[in-house]
Structure formats: structure tokens, C-alpha cells
Amino acid sequence: MKSVQANHRSLLVPLARIGMWFLILVPLMAVAQETSRPSEDPPVQSATGSETAPAAASPEEQRTKSEKDEELPQEFEPDRLIPFQQSQVELPRWQERERSEILNRLRPANQGGGLFPPQIWPMQPTPGLEPLSPDYGHSMNGQETAPAGVLSPEWAAVYFEKHPDQAFLDPQHLLDGPEAVEMESRVRRWLNGDIHFRTTLLVFGPGQKLPAGLDIDTLMRRWFENTSPGLLVFYYFQEPDRTQAVFSAGAARRFPVEQLDAVMTDCIRDARRTEGGTAQLQRFCYKAAVRLHQLAFPGSLGSGRREGSSGIPAWQCLLLVGVMAVMVAGPWLLFRRRRVATPHSPVFLPMQDFHPRLGAPHCGGCSAVLTFPPVRRKSG
Amino acid sequence: MAPAEESCRRCGYSLEVPDAQLGHGAVSVERLTDADGIFTQAERLSIRAVQQEFERRFPQLFLMVFAGALPAPASPRQFGFWLLNHAAIPDMDVLRPNECGLVLVVDPEAGAAGLTVGYFLESYLGQDELGGVLEAGRKAFAQGRYVTAVREVTRSLTRRLIQRTREAARDPAAFAPPAPPDARPFPAVKQLGEPVPLPKPAPATKPDGGGLVGNLGRRRDKG
């Protein structure tokens, strides 16, 4: 007990110091973890921004930009090294001419911008312009887009006659060709590839309605297996509020219905917050990929993150709270002990009568002795 | 004040024993006595500051420090006992008599330290308490850092005295001084009553006369 009292103060001071370092390091670790974590925002947002930027620019800015666009790229010389400060140059700007060429399918999208000069990348892939697949061509008697209202039986047959091979079905070409290809790739990679959720996303036009005789349950049984989790999404372009998502029996058996409903609710809410039909669909797919990934792999990195949370794992929160408690309680205990031990006012002991003994007038020999090994004298 | 007891009733030890070895008269000493010169001037000032702070906190008490090799037969306990009874500190005020003092004796050569208190503090600091106070400075004593040891001992002493003061304010009876010793000499003669007369010799029933042995020491019943 005596040793505990003697060492109590010496233990609290290191604890307070450790707590202070933890208080400094834990938020830094959390921030570092946040920065290293992949962002939830869609990786490609520049396309939307590039569409709106020229319209908002002033004439002077447009002239300056056109002059910059006309500038020829600097020739790369391998023998002359670029200084470090100049090596961190920005990526080349998106050129309207190349964009129009890509949209008109005169230039492959994977070479847009000419990022790598021939000295670095001598093997430039040959642009492969192939005819579009029949799924993306004109169909349905030259009618490209179905009218608003209930889908005609012809369009219903296109949508529901057989299970589409691709995960993203847009027979009405509501998205442009490259965007459709890109969206197909994303849906396949995000929703089907990484999550193992067999997802099929059908895109309908705004104002369109499903046929009255469509039996979704039968369609689900026909398209999806009973064991594997599957998801069928009826997405209405530019109207994400009307989205219908149906999970297969395997998904309903594996996950609670409330969680599945919450996933789709979040996806629709995120899509609704975004402007533009393409961006909405892109946001919907990305959010669905994130939430379904969290659902399928609870122990993964992104699973600990919830909407509205601070992003710090629970154990770090507990550790932070513990450290803060130690930091608050430690100085308080030290201050309390110091205040008890060293009062500012003089202390008077109650007077007691005493009885001399041993013939000694002042001291009766009450004492204690401590022995220690005799050592050479040190300073202090 | 109760009448003084001149010597220990068990062993006969009294102040005369150390007086015969160390001297009878009063000894003029300072609060800090560095007999062997083991402290530097700065260390003396540091210890002096510790003593002044202690005396400021406890206006009734004083702390005396003696550092140096003790004479051969004397131990820190005996020397502290003798010093506190004979010390005459020149600048000490009359409000702090020697019975309100503490003596910390440090013998570096023998590797021993003793803490002795006067009569006034006996009610508040027993031998166990004093041992705990000294334990606070054990590490510094063992490392030869005597100034630090004095500081640690004084800090522990201050803390315990404040604690005892509060306890005494709550329960004064718990810190009442021990009862005065019996004035009768030791060993006290037991009043056994009148001596038991030996019985008359009875006719021997056995040749060895063992019947007399059983009556020795028996008290005769009155009435």
C-alpha cells in the first residue's frame, strides 16, 4: 500500500503524457486513413464539368482557352531532363475538337488527349473503329426512343423477352454510345464483378411505364437463380425517384429485407441529389456498388463507414474517449493530491499532553531507522 | 505534564546511557549540520529551503538534519534520541520546543538514516509511520542523492502530517496520548495475600512423603 501510494503520482505523469500523444496521433491516423481510403465520389466527374465549363466562361476566357488549345505540345527530349518543379505539370486539357471527334466515333476514346508522346509510347494502338453492335443500333422500325407512357409490346419484348447478356440494358439509347459503353463497363465491374451480386439494370425513358401484364416475380425466377443473390433494377432516366429494385430470393434469404431496402433508398437519394440524367445514373450505380459491397463484405474496409458517421472506427473512438478521460482525470487527480498534500495555509496540530520517560525531557526515542548500502556520494 | 519516568522499567535504559557516550550538556547545533562536509553550498541552501518550507507549513514544528559519520557505538536511533534532548538551536523561537522537533540523521558511511520525533509528535507519527516516511527516500538514499532524499522524506512527512491533522480534527480521541506509566516499580510485587502456612505434617502414608507437594502454593480459603 505504501509503495502504491508512493508510485501513484509517478505513474500518472507518464500516463498523462502518453494520453497527450495519443490525442495528437489518433486524429492524425484517422485523417491519414481517410486520405488513403478510396473516395466515395465517382472517379470520373470531369466529363460533366467539361460540358458546363465552356458555357459559363466569358468571351475573353474562351479566346484565351482557344489560343491555348492551338498551342502545339512541347517536343519531348529524353536527353534533357525536366526539372522537378516543372515536372509536376497538369494533365493536358480536354480539347473540344478531340471530344467532338470521339463523340462522332472518329477517334477512339482511349487515345483522346495524346497524353503519351511517341518517344515514350512508340507502340500507339491502332484506332479500331468497329460498327456498333446491333443492340446499340437503330431498331424498332427506325424508332429510336419509345414514347412516354406504357411500353409497347415490341419494346417490352426487347426488354423482357430474354435475360440480357450485358448487365446494363439501354435499348432506347438514352445514353450516348460511349457513355453507354462506359456505364455498361461500370455496372459490370462495380456491381457484378466486385460484389458478386448478379445485377441487371434496365434503363427506361422518362415518363415510361411498365406493361400492366408484366409479372416481375416470374421474371425474377426466370432470370435469376434461387441461391445466388441477384438484383433487377428498373431505372427511369432522369427520374430516379421512380426506380424499382427487386432482389432475388437468394438475396432476400441471405440479407435482411430492411438492409436491402435501405441500400436502394440511399442509392435513389444520392441519384436525386445529382444533376443530369447521366450523372444521376452514374451516381446510382456507384452508390449501389458501395452499399452492396458493404452488405456483402461486412469486414471490408468500407463496411465500417456509415452515412453521417465521422469515418473513424469504433475502436478508435473508444480509444480516443479513454485517452481523453485519462487526460482529464489524470491532472485532476494530480491537482487533488497536490492540493491535499501541500495546502497553502499553515497547519496546526492539536496540542496533546505528553509524558516524559527515560529521563529525557524532549524526546522519548520514538524513531525509525532505514539502512541502505553505503555508496559514493553523488550530487543531488 | 505527568511525572517523568527516569528509566525503562524493563531494561533500565535511560538518557544517561547516551549521555555517558556523547556528553551531558546542551549542544548548540544548526537546523542543518553537515559534520563531514558532504554537501555543497547549493545543496545546503536547497535543504535549508526545504526546512523553511516545512516550518512555514507547520508553525509548531521544526526539522533538523544531521549528516555525517556517527561515533562508533552510536546508532542513528540513539544519536537522534540524544541530539533531540540536548540540542539548542540558536535562532529557534520559543514556540518550537524540542519536543515538537524532528531529527533526520544520515550516516553515509554506515549506510543508515534515522528519523526521530519529540514527544509532541508521538501521538501522530508512530514508528510505522516514520518507517513509511523514510521509505519515500530509500531510492535516493541508496543512490547517494541525499538532498533528493531529504526532499522526498520531507514531502512524505508533510503529506502524512496533514492527513493526521485532518483525522485528529474529526476524531481527537484517536490521537490521545498514551496513559501515564504506572509509578510503581517494575516488576510490580503481586499482592498474593497472606502467605499460606504449611500444613502440619500428617502421618506418612507413603514412604516418599509426596503428599506435601500438592499443597504448595495453594491459597487458604477464608471463611
Coordinates of C-alpha atoms in Angstrom, one line a residue:
Chain A
M1 CA 0.0 0.0 0.0
K2 CA 2.8 2.3 0.8
S3 CA 4.6 1.6 -2.5
V4 CA 1.3 2.1 -4.3
Q5 CA 0.9 5.5 -2.7
A6 CA 4.4 6.4 -3.4
N7 CA 4.3 5.4 -7.1
H8 CA 0.8 6.7 -7.7
R9 CA 2.0 10.1 -8.8
S10 CA 4.9 8.8 -10.8
L11 CA 2.5 6.5 -12.7
L12 CA 0.0 9.3 -13.5
V13 CA 2.5 11.6 -15.1
P14 CA 3.6 9.1 -17.8
L15 CA 0.0 8.2 -18.4
A16 CA -0.9 11.8 -18.9
R17 CA 2.0 12.2 -21.4
I18 CA 1.0 9.0 -23.3
G19 CA -2.5 10.3 -23.4
M20 CA -1.4 13.6 -24.8
W21 CA 0.5 11.8 -27.6
F22 CA -2.4 9.6 -28.3
L23 CA -4.7 12.6 -28.5
I24 CA -2.4 14.0 -31.1
L25 CA -1.7 10.9 -33.0
V26 CA -5.1 9.3 -33.2
P27 CA -6.7 12.1 -35.2
L28 CA -3.7 12.2 -37.5
M29 CA -4.1 8.5 -38.1
A30 CA -7.7 8.9 -38.8
V31 CA -7.0 11.7 -41.2
A32 CA -4.3 9.6 -42.9
Q33 CA -6.7 6.7 -43.1
E34 CA -9.3 8.9 -44.6
T35 CA -7.0 10.2 -47.2
S36 CA -5.7 6.8 -48.1
R37 CA -9.2 5.4 -48.3
P38 CA -10.7 5.4 -51.9
S39 CA -13.1 8.3 -52.3
E40 CA -16.8 7.5 -52.5
D41 CA -17.3 10.1 -55.2
P42 CA -17.4 8.8 -58.7
P43 CA -13.9 8.6 -60.2
V44 CA -15.0 10.4 -63.3
Q45 CA -16.6 13.7 -62.9
S46 CA -14.7 15.7 -65.4
A47 CA -16.9 14.9 -68.2
T48 CA -19.9 16.6 -66.6
G49 CA -17.7 19.6 -65.7
S50 CA -16.2 20.0 -69.1
E51 CA -19.7 20.1 -70.6
T52 CA -20.7 23.1 -68.5
A53 CA -17.5 25.0 -68.3
P54 CA -17.4 26.5 -71.8
A55 CA -20.9 27.8 -71.4
A56 CA -20.1 29.7 -68.3
A57 CA -16.8 31.2 -69.5
S58 CA -16.5 34.8 -70.6
P59 CA -15.5 35.6 -74.2
E60 CA -12.0 36.6 -73.1
E61 CA -11.5 33.4 -71.3
Q62 CA -12.8 31.5 -74.3
R63 CA -10.4 33.3 -76.6
T64 CA -7.5 32.6 -74.3
K65 CA -8.6 29.0 -74.0
S66 CA -8.8 28.6 -77.7
E67 CA -5.3 30.1 -78.0
K68 CA -4.0 27.6 -75.5
D69 CA -5.8 24.8 -77.4
E70 CA -4.0 25.8 -80.5
E71 CA -0.6 25.6 -78.8
L72 CA 1.5 22.8 -80.0
P73 CA 2.7 20.4 -77.4
Q74 CA 6.3 20.8 -76.4
E75 CA 8.6 18.3 -78.0
F76 CA 9.9 15.8 -75.6
E77 CA 13.6 15.2 -75.5
P78 CA 14.8 12.3 -73.4
D79 CA 18.3 13.7 -73.0
R80 CA 17.0 16.9 -71.4
L81 CA 15.6 16.1 -68.1
I82 CA 12.7 18.2 -66.9
P83 CA 13.3 19.9 -63.5
F84 CA 11.3 18.6 -60.6
Q85 CA 9.3 21.8 -60.2
Q86 CA 8.3 21.7 -63.8
S87 CA 7.8 18.0 -64.0
Q88 CA 4.6 18.3 -61.9
V89 CA 2.6 19.7 -64.7
E90 CA -1.1 19.4 -65.0
L91 CA -2.7 16.9 -67.2
P92 CA -3.5 18.1 -70.7
R93 CA -6.7 19.9 -71.0
W94 CA -9.7 18.4 -72.7
Q95 CA -9.8 19.6 -76.2
E96 CA -13.2 20.3 -77.7
R97 CA -12.0 19.1 -81.1
E98 CA -11.0 15.7 -79.8
R99 CA -14.2 15.5 -77.8
S100 CA -16.2 16.0 -80.9
E101 CA -14.2 13.5 -82.7
I102 CA -14.7 11.0 -80.0
L103 CA -18.4 11.6 -79.9
N104 CA -18.6 11.2 -83.6
R105 CA -16.6 8.0 -83.3
L106 CA -13.8 9.3 -85.5
R107 CA -11.3 8.9 -82.7
P108 CA -11.1 6.1 -80.2
A109 CA -11.8 7.3 -76.6
N110 CA -8.7 5.5 -75.2
Q111 CA -6.4 7.8 -77.1
G112 CA -8.0 11.1 -76.5
G113 CA -5.7 13.9 -75.4
G114 CA -2.4 12.4 -76.7
L115 CA -1.1 12.0 -73.1
F116 CA 2.0 10.0 -74.1
P117 CA 4.2 11.3 -76.8
P118 CA 5.6 8.8 -79.4
Q119 CA 9.1 8.9 -77.7
I120 CA 7.7 7.4 -74.6
W121 CA 5.0 5.2 -76.1
P122 CA 6.1 4.2 -79.6
M123 CA 3.5 1.5 -80.0
Q124 CA 0.5 3.5 -80.4
P125 CA -2.6 1.3 -80.7
T126 CA -4.3 1.4 -84.0
P127 CA -7.6 3.1 -83.7
G128 CA -10.2 0.4 -84.1
L129 CA -13.4 1.7 -85.3
E130 CA -15.9 -1.1 -85.5
P131 CA -19.5 -0.9 -86.3
L132 CA -21.8 -0.7 -83.3
S133 CA -23.4 -3.8 -82.1
P134 CA -26.9 -4.4 -83.1
D135 CA -28.1 -3.7 -79.6
Y136 CA -27.0 -0.1 -79.9
G137 CA -28.1 0.4 -83.5
H138 CA -31.4 1.7 -84.7
S139 CA -34.1 -0.7 -84.1
M140 CA -37.8 -1.0 -83.8
N141 CA -38.6 0.3 -87.2
G142 CA -36.4 3.2 -87.0
Q143 CA -37.9 4.5 -83.8
E144 CA -35.0 5.2 -81.5
T145 CA -36.8 6.1 -78.4
A146 CA -40.1 4.8 -77.1
P147 CA -42.8 7.3 -76.4
A148 CA -43.8 8.2 -72.9
G149 CA -46.5 6.0 -71.3
V150 CA -46.9 2.3 -71.1
L151 CA -44.3 0.4 -73.1
S152 CA -45.5 -1.1 -76.2
P153 CA -45.3 -4.9 -76.6
E154 CA -42.5 -4.5 -79.0
W155 CA -40.4 -2.6 -76.5
A156 CA -41.4 -4.9 -73.8
A157 CA -40.2 -7.8 -75.8
V158 CA -36.9 -6.1 -76.2
Y159 CA -36.6 -5.6 -72.5
F160 CA -38.0 -8.8 -71.1
E161 CA -38.0 -11.5 -73.7
K162 CA -34.7 -13.0 -72.6
H163 CA -32.2 -12.3 -70.0
P164 CA -29.8 -9.8 -71.4
D165 CA -26.2 -10.8 -71.7
Q166 CA -25.0 -7.5 -70.5
A167 CA -25.6 -6.1 -67.1
F168 CA -26.7 -2.7 -68.4
L169 CA -29.6 -2.6 -70.9
D170 CA -30.4 0.6 -72.7
P171 CA -32.0 -0.3 -76.0
Q172 CA -33.6 3.1 -76.3
H173 CA -30.1 4.7 -76.4
L174 CA -31.0 7.1 -73.7
L175 CA -27.3 7.4 -73.1
D176 CA -24.8 8.2 -75.8
G177 CA -22.8 5.5 -77.3
P178 CA -19.5 5.9 -75.4
E179 CA -21.4 6.7 -72.2
A180 CA -23.5 3.6 -72.6
V181 CA -20.3 1.5 -73.1
E182 CA -18.7 3.2 -70.1
M183 CA -21.8 2.6 -68.0
E184 CA -22.0 -1.0 -69.1
S185 CA -18.4 -1.4 -68.0
R186 CA -19.0 0.2 -64.7
V187 CA -22.1 -1.8 -63.9
R188 CA -20.3 -5.0 -64.8
R189 CA -17.2 -4.1 -62.9
W190 CA -18.8 -2.4 -59.9
L191 CA -22.0 -4.3 -59.3
N192 CA -21.3 -7.7 -60.8
G193 CA -17.5 -8.1 -60.8
D194 CA -16.6 -6.9 -57.3
I195 CA -19.7 -7.7 -55.4
H196 CA -20.8 -11.0 -56.8
F197 CA -24.3 -9.6 -57.0
R198 CA -25.8 -10.6 -60.2
T199 CA -27.2 -7.2 -61.2
T200 CA -29.2 -6.3 -64.2
L201 CA -30.1 -2.7 -64.8
L202 CA -32.8 -1.8 -67.3
V203 CA -33.0 1.8 -68.3
F204 CA -36.3 3.3 -69.3
G205 CA -37.1 6.7 -70.6
P206 CA -38.7 9.4 -68.6
G207 CA -42.4 9.0 -68.2
Q208 CA -42.5 5.5 -69.4
K209 CA -44.3 2.8 -67.5
L210 CA -44.0 -0.9 -67.3
P211 CA -46.6 -3.0 -69.1
A212 CA -49.6 -4.0 -66.9
G213 CA -49.2 -7.6 -67.6
L214 CA -45.6 -7.8 -66.6
D215 CA -45.1 -10.4 -63.8
I216 CA -42.0 -9.3 -62.0
D217 CA -41.9 -12.4 -59.8
T218 CA -42.0 -14.7 -62.8
L219 CA -39.3 -12.6 -64.5
M220 CA -37.1 -12.8 -61.4
R221 CA -37.5 -16.6 -61.2
R222 CA -36.7 -16.9 -64.9
W223 CA -33.7 -14.6 -64.9
F224 CA -32.1 -15.3 -61.5
E225 CA -31.2 -18.4 -59.6
N226 CA -32.7 -19.1 -56.3
T227 CA -29.4 -19.5 -54.5
S228 CA -27.3 -16.6 -55.7
P229 CA -28.1 -13.0 -54.8
G230 CA -29.4 -11.1 -57.7
L231 CA -30.8 -7.6 -58.3
L232 CA -33.0 -6.3 -61.1
V233 CA -33.3 -2.6 -61.3
F234 CA -35.9 -0.7 -63.4
Y235 CA -34.3 2.7 -63.7
Y236 CA -36.1 5.6 -65.3
F237 CA -33.8 8.0 -67.0
Q238 CA -33.8 11.5 -65.3
E239 CA -36.4 10.2 -62.9
P240 CA -34.5 8.3 -60.2
D241 CA -37.5 8.6 -57.8
R242 CA -39.4 6.1 -59.9
T243 CA -36.7 3.5 -59.6
Q244 CA -37.8 0.0 -58.8
A245 CA -35.4 -2.5 -57.5
V246 CA -36.2 -6.2 -57.0
F247 CA -33.9 -8.5 -55.2
S248 CA -33.9 -12.2 -55.9
A249 CA -34.9 -14.9 -53.5
G250 CA -31.3 -15.7 -52.8
A251 CA -30.6 -12.2 -51.8
A252 CA -33.6 -11.9 -49.6
R253 CA -32.7 -15.2 -48.0
R254 CA -29.1 -14.0 -47.3
F255 CA -29.7 -10.5 -46.2
P256 CA -32.4 -8.8 -44.1
V257 CA -35.1 -7.0 -46.2
E258 CA -34.6 -3.8 -44.2
Q259 CA -31.0 -3.6 -45.2
L260 CA -31.8 -4.2 -48.8
D261 CA -34.4 -1.5 -48.8
A262 CA -32.0 0.8 -47.1
V263 CA -29.5 0.2 -49.8
M264 CA -31.8 1.2 -52.5
T265 CA -33.2 4.1 -50.6
D266 CA -29.7 5.5 -50.3
C267 CA -29.0 5.0 -53.9
I268 CA -32.1 6.7 -55.0
R269 CA -31.5 9.6 -52.6
D270 CA -27.9 10.1 -53.9
A271 CA -29.0 10.0 -57.5
R272 CA -31.8 12.5 -56.8
R273 CA -29.2 14.9 -55.4
T274 CA -27.2 14.8 -58.6
E275 CA -27.9 17.0 -61.7
G276 CA -28.2 15.4 -65.1
G277 CA -29.6 12.1 -66.2
T278 CA -26.2 10.5 -67.0
A279 CA -24.7 11.7 -63.7
Q280 CA -27.7 10.5 -61.8
L281 CA -27.4 7.1 -63.3
Q282 CA -23.7 7.0 -62.7
R283 CA -24.2 8.1 -59.1
F284 CA -26.9 5.5 -58.6
C285 CA -24.6 2.7 -59.9
Y286 CA -21.7 3.9 -57.8
K287 CA -23.7 4.2 -54.6
A288 CA -25.2 0.8 -55.2
A289 CA -21.8 -0.7 -55.7
V290 CA -20.5 0.8 -52.4
R291 CA -23.6 -0.2 -50.4
L292 CA -23.8 -3.7 -51.8
H293 CA -20.2 -4.2 -51.2
Q294 CA -20.7 -3.2 -47.6
L295 CA -23.6 -5.5 -47.4
A296 CA -21.7 -8.5 -48.9
F297 CA -18.4 -8.0 -47.0
P298 CA -19.1 -6.5 -43.6
G299 CA -15.5 -6.8 -42.6
S300 CA -14.1 -4.9 -45.5
L301 CA -12.5 -1.5 -45.3
G302 CA -15.6 0.4 -46.4
S303 CA -18.0 -1.5 -44.3
G304 CA -17.3 0.4 -41.1
R305 CA -18.4 3.6 -42.7
R306 CA -22.0 4.7 -42.4
E307 CA -23.9 7.7 -43.5
G308 CA -23.5 10.6 -41.2
S309 CA -20.7 9.0 -39.2
S310 CA -17.3 10.6 -38.7
G311 CA -15.4 7.9 -40.5
I312 CA -13.4 6.9 -37.5
P313 CA -13.7 3.2 -36.5
A314 CA -15.4 2.4 -33.2
W315 CA -12.2 1.2 -31.5
Q316 CA -10.5 4.4 -32.3
C317 CA -13.5 6.3 -30.9
L318 CA -13.3 4.3 -27.7
L319 CA -9.5 4.8 -27.5
L320 CA -10.0 8.5 -28.0
V321 CA -12.6 8.7 -25.3
G322 CA -10.4 6.7 -23.0
V323 CA -7.4 8.9 -23.6
M324 CA -9.4 12.0 -23.1
A325 CA -10.8 10.6 -19.9
V326 CA -7.2 9.9 -18.7
M327 CA -6.1 13.3 -19.7
V328 CA -8.9 14.9 -17.8
A329 CA -8.8 12.6 -14.8
G330 CA -5.0 12.5 -14.5
P331 CA -4.4 16.2 -14.0
W332 CA -7.4 16.4 -11.8
L333 CA -6.0 13.6 -9.5
L334 CA -2.6 15.2 -9.5
F335 CA -4.1 18.5 -8.6
R336 CA -6.2 17.0 -6.0
R337 CA -3.3 15.1 -4.4
R338 CA -1.1 18.2 -4.6
R339 CA -3.8 20.3 -3.1
V340 CA -4.2 17.7 -0.2
A341 CA -0.5 17.3 0.2
T342 CA 0.5 21.0 0.1
P343 CA -2.0 23.3 1.4
H344 CA -1.2 27.0 1.2
S345 CA -2.3 27.8 4.7
P346 CA -0.2 26.7 7.8
V347 CA -1.3 23.6 9.5
F348 CA -1.7 23.3 13.2
L349 CA -1.8 20.0 15.0
P350 CA -4.0 19.8 18.1
M351 CA -2.0 20.1 21.2
Q352 CA -1.5 17.0 23.2
D353 CA -0.2 16.3 26.6
F354 CA 2.8 14.1 26.8
H355 CA 4.5 12.1 29.5
P356 CA 8.4 12.2 29.5
R357 CA 10.1 9.0 30.0
L358 CA 13.6 7.6 30.1
G359 CA 14.7 10.6 31.9
A360 CA 14.5 12.5 28.6
P361 CA 12.9 16.0 28.7
H362 CA 12.1 16.3 25.0
C363 CA 12.2 13.0 23.2
G364 CA 11.3 9.6 24.2
G365 CA 13.2 7.8 21.4
C366 CA 10.3 7.3 19.0
S367 CA 12.1 6.8 15.8
A368 CA 12.6 4.7 12.7
V369 CA 15.8 3.7 11.0
L370 CA 16.4 2.9 7.4
T371 CA 19.5 1.2 6.2
F372 CA 20.9 1.4 2.7
P373 CA 24.1 0.3 1.0
P374 CA 26.7 2.9 1.6
V375 CA 27.6 4.3 -1.8
R376 CA 29.9 7.0 -3.1
R377 CA 28.4 10.5 -2.8
K378 CA 26.6 11.8 -5.9
S379 CA 25.3 15.3 -6.5
G380 CA 21.6 16.0 -6.0
Chain B
M1 CA 2.7 17.2 32.5
A2 CA 2.9 13.8 34.1
P3 CA 5.8 13.0 36.3
A4 CA 8.8 11.8 34.4
E5 CA 9.9 8.3 34.3
E6 CA 13.6 8.1 34.8
S7 CA 14.4 4.8 33.1
C8 CA 12.9 1.9 31.3
R9 CA 11.3 -0.4 33.7
R10 CA 12.3 -3.4 31.7
C11 CA 15.8 -2.8 30.8
G12 CA 16.8 0.2 32.7
Y13 CA 17.7 2.2 29.7
S14 CA 17.6 6.0 30.1
L15 CA 19.1 9.2 28.7
E16 CA 22.1 8.6 30.9
V17 CA 23.3 5.8 28.6
P18 CA 23.9 8.0 25.6
D19 CA 24.9 10.9 27.8
A20 CA 27.7 8.8 29.0
Q21 CA 28.9 8.3 25.5
L22 CA 28.1 11.6 23.8
G23 CA 28.0 14.1 26.6
H24 CA 25.7 15.6 29.1
G25 CA 25.4 19.2 28.3
A26 CA 23.4 21.1 25.8
V27 CA 24.7 21.0 22.3
S28 CA 24.5 24.1 20.1
V29 CA 23.6 23.0 16.6
E30 CA 22.1 24.5 13.5
R31 CA 19.0 23.1 11.7
L32 CA 21.3 21.6 9.2
T33 CA 24.5 20.1 10.5
D34 CA 26.9 18.8 7.8
A35 CA 29.5 17.3 10.0
D36 CA 31.6 15.7 7.3
G37 CA 31.0 18.3 4.7
I38 CA 29.3 16.1 2.2
F39 CA 27.0 18.9 0.9
T40 CA 27.9 21.7 -1.4
Q41 CA 26.8 25.2 -0.6
A42 CA 24.0 25.0 -3.2
E43 CA 22.8 21.7 -1.6
R44 CA 22.8 23.3 1.8
L45 CA 20.7 26.1 0.6
S46 CA 18.4 23.6 -1.0
I47 CA 18.0 21.7 2.2
R48 CA 17.6 24.9 4.1
A49 CA 14.8 25.9 1.8
V50 CA 13.1 22.6 2.4
Q51 CA 13.3 23.1 6.1
Q52 CA 12.0 26.6 5.9
E53 CA 9.0 25.5 3.8
F54 CA 8.3 22.7 6.4
E55 CA 8.4 25.2 9.2
R56 CA 6.2 27.6 7.3
R57 CA 3.6 24.8 6.8
F58 CA 3.8 23.6 10.4
P59 CA 4.4 26.6 12.7
Q60 CA 4.6 24.3 15.7
L61 CA 7.3 22.0 14.4
F62 CA 10.9 22.1 13.1
L63 CA 13.0 19.7 11.2
M64 CA 16.7 19.2 11.9
V65 CA 19.0 17.4 9.6
F66 CA 22.3 15.9 10.7
A67 CA 24.6 14.4 8.1
G68 CA 27.9 12.8 9.0
A69 CA 29.6 9.8 10.4
L70 CA 28.4 8.9 13.9
P71 CA 30.7 7.9 16.7
A72 CA 31.3 4.2 16.8
P73 CA 28.9 3.0 19.5
A74 CA 26.1 5.3 18.5
S75 CA 23.4 4.4 16.1
P76 CA 21.1 6.8 14.2
R77 CA 18.3 6.0 16.6
Q78 CA 20.4 6.5 19.7
F79 CA 22.0 9.6 18.3
G80 CA 18.7 11.2 17.3
F81 CA 17.3 10.5 20.7
W82 CA 20.3 12.1 22.4
L83 CA 20.5 15.0 20.0
L84 CA 16.9 16.0 20.3
N85 CA 17.2 16.1 24.0
H86 CA 20.3 18.2 24.1
A87 CA 20.1 20.3 21.0
A88 CA 20.0 24.0 21.5
I89 CA 19.3 25.7 18.2
P90 CA 20.3 29.4 18.5
D91 CA 17.7 31.0 16.2
M92 CA 14.8 28.8 17.1
D93 CA 11.8 30.6 18.6
V94 CA 10.4 29.6 21.9
L95 CA 7.2 28.4 20.2
R96 CA 9.0 25.4 18.9
P97 CA 10.4 23.5 21.8
N98 CA 12.5 20.4 21.2
E99 CA 9.6 18.1 21.9
C100 CA 8.0 19.5 18.7
G101 CA 11.0 18.7 16.6
L102 CA 12.1 16.0 14.2
V103 CA 15.7 15.0 13.6
L104 CA 16.8 13.3 10.4
V105 CA 20.2 11.7 11.0
V106 CA 22.0 10.5 7.9
D107 CA 25.2 8.4 8.2
P108 CA 26.6 7.9 4.7
E109 CA 29.5 5.8 5.8
A110 CA 27.4 3.4 7.8
G111 CA 24.6 3.5 5.2
A112 CA 21.8 4.3 7.8
A113 CA 19.3 7.0 8.2
G114 CA 17.1 7.6 11.2
L115 CA 14.1 9.9 11.9
T116 CA 13.3 10.7 15.5
V117 CA 10.4 12.8 16.7
G118 CA 9.7 14.5 20.0
Y119 CA 7.0 13.8 22.5
F120 CA 4.5 16.0 20.8
L121 CA 4.6 14.1 17.5
E122 CA 4.5 10.7 19.0
S123 CA 0.7 10.7 19.0
Y124 CA 0.6 11.5 15.3
L125 CA 3.6 9.6 13.9
G126 CA 4.3 6.1 15.3
Q127 CA 7.2 4.0 14.4
D128 CA 5.4 2.5 11.4
E129 CA 4.5 5.9 10.1
L130 CA 8.1 7.1 10.5
G131 CA 9.3 4.0 8.7
G132 CA 6.9 4.8 5.8
V133 CA 8.2 8.3 5.7
L134 CA 11.8 7.1 5.4
E135 CA 10.8 4.6 2.8
A136 CA 10.0 7.5 0.5
G137 CA 13.6 8.4 0.3
R138 CA 15.0 4.9 0.1
K139 CA 15.9 5.1 -3.6
A140 CA 17.6 8.4 -3.3
F141 CA 19.5 7.3 -0.2
A142 CA 20.7 4.2 -2.0
Q143 CA 21.9 6.3 -4.9
G144 CA 23.7 8.7 -2.7
R145 CA 21.4 11.6 -3.6
Y146 CA 20.9 12.8 -0.1
V147 CA 19.4 16.2 -1.0
T148 CA 16.7 14.5 -3.0
A149 CA 16.2 12.0 -0.2
V150 CA 15.7 14.8 2.3
R151 CA 13.2 16.4 -0.1
E152 CA 11.3 13.2 -0.6
V153 CA 11.2 12.4 3.1
T154 CA 10.0 15.9 3.9
R155 CA 7.3 15.7 1.2
S156 CA 6.1 12.4 2.6
L157 CA 6.3 13.8 6.1
T158 CA 4.2 16.8 5.2
R159 CA 1.6 14.7 3.5
R160 CA 1.2 12.3 6.5
L161 CA 1.1 15.1 9.0
I162 CA -1.6 16.9 7.1
Q163 CA -3.6 13.7 6.9
R164 CA -3.1 13.1 10.6
T165 CA -4.2 16.6 11.3
R166 CA -7.5 16.1 9.5
E167 CA -8.1 12.8 11.2
A168 CA -7.4 14.4 14.6
A169 CA -9.8 17.1 13.8
R170 CA -12.5 14.5 13.1
D171 CA -11.7 12.2 15.9
P172 CA -9.4 13.7 18.6
A173 CA -9.8 10.7 20.9
A174 CA -8.0 8.5 18.4
F175 CA -4.8 10.6 18.9
A176 CA -4.9 10.9 22.6
P177 CA -1.5 10.4 24.3
P178 CA -0.9 7.1 26.0
A179 CA -1.8 6.7 29.6
P180 CA 1.0 7.7 32.0
P181 CA 3.1 4.8 33.1
D182 CA 2.5 3.3 36.4
A183 CA 4.6 4.9 39.1
R184 CA 5.2 1.6 40.9
P185 CA 8.5 0.0 40.3
F186 CA 8.8 -2.9 37.9
P187 CA 8.4 -5.7 38.3
A188 CA 5.4 -5.0 40.5
V189 CA 5.1 -7.2 43.5
K190 CA 1.9 -9.1 43.3
Q191 CA -0.2 -8.9 46.4
L192 CA -0.9 -12.5 47.0
G193 CA -2.4 -12.1 50.3
E194 CA -1.1 -13.7 53.4
P195 CA 1.5 -16.4 53.0
V196 CA 0.0 -19.8 53.1
P197 CA 1.2 -21.6 56.2
L198 CA 2.4 -25.0 55.6
P199 CA 0.2 -27.7 57.0
K200 CA 1.2 -29.8 59.8
P201 CA 3.0 -33.0 58.9
A202 CA 0.5 -35.7 58.5
P203 CA 1.2 -39.3 59.1
A204 CA 3.0 -40.5 56.2
T205 CA 1.0 -42.8 54.1
K206 CA 3.8 -43.2 51.6
P207 CA 7.5 -43.5 52.3
D208 CA 8.4 -40.7 49.9
G209 CA 6.2 -38.1 51.5
G210 CA 4.7 -37.0 48.2
G211 CA 1.5 -35.7 49.8
L212 CA 3.1 -32.4 50.9
V213 CA 3.9 -31.4 47.3
G214 CA 0.3 -30.9 46.3
N215 CA -0.4 -28.3 48.9
L216 CA 2.4 -25.9 47.9
G217 CA 1.2 -22.6 46.6
R218 CA -2.4 -23.1 47.4
R219 CA -4.3 -20.2 49.0
R220 CA -6.0 -20.9 52.1
D221 CA -9.7 -20.3 51.8
K222 CA -11.0 -17.7 54.2
G223 CA -14.3 -18.3 55.9

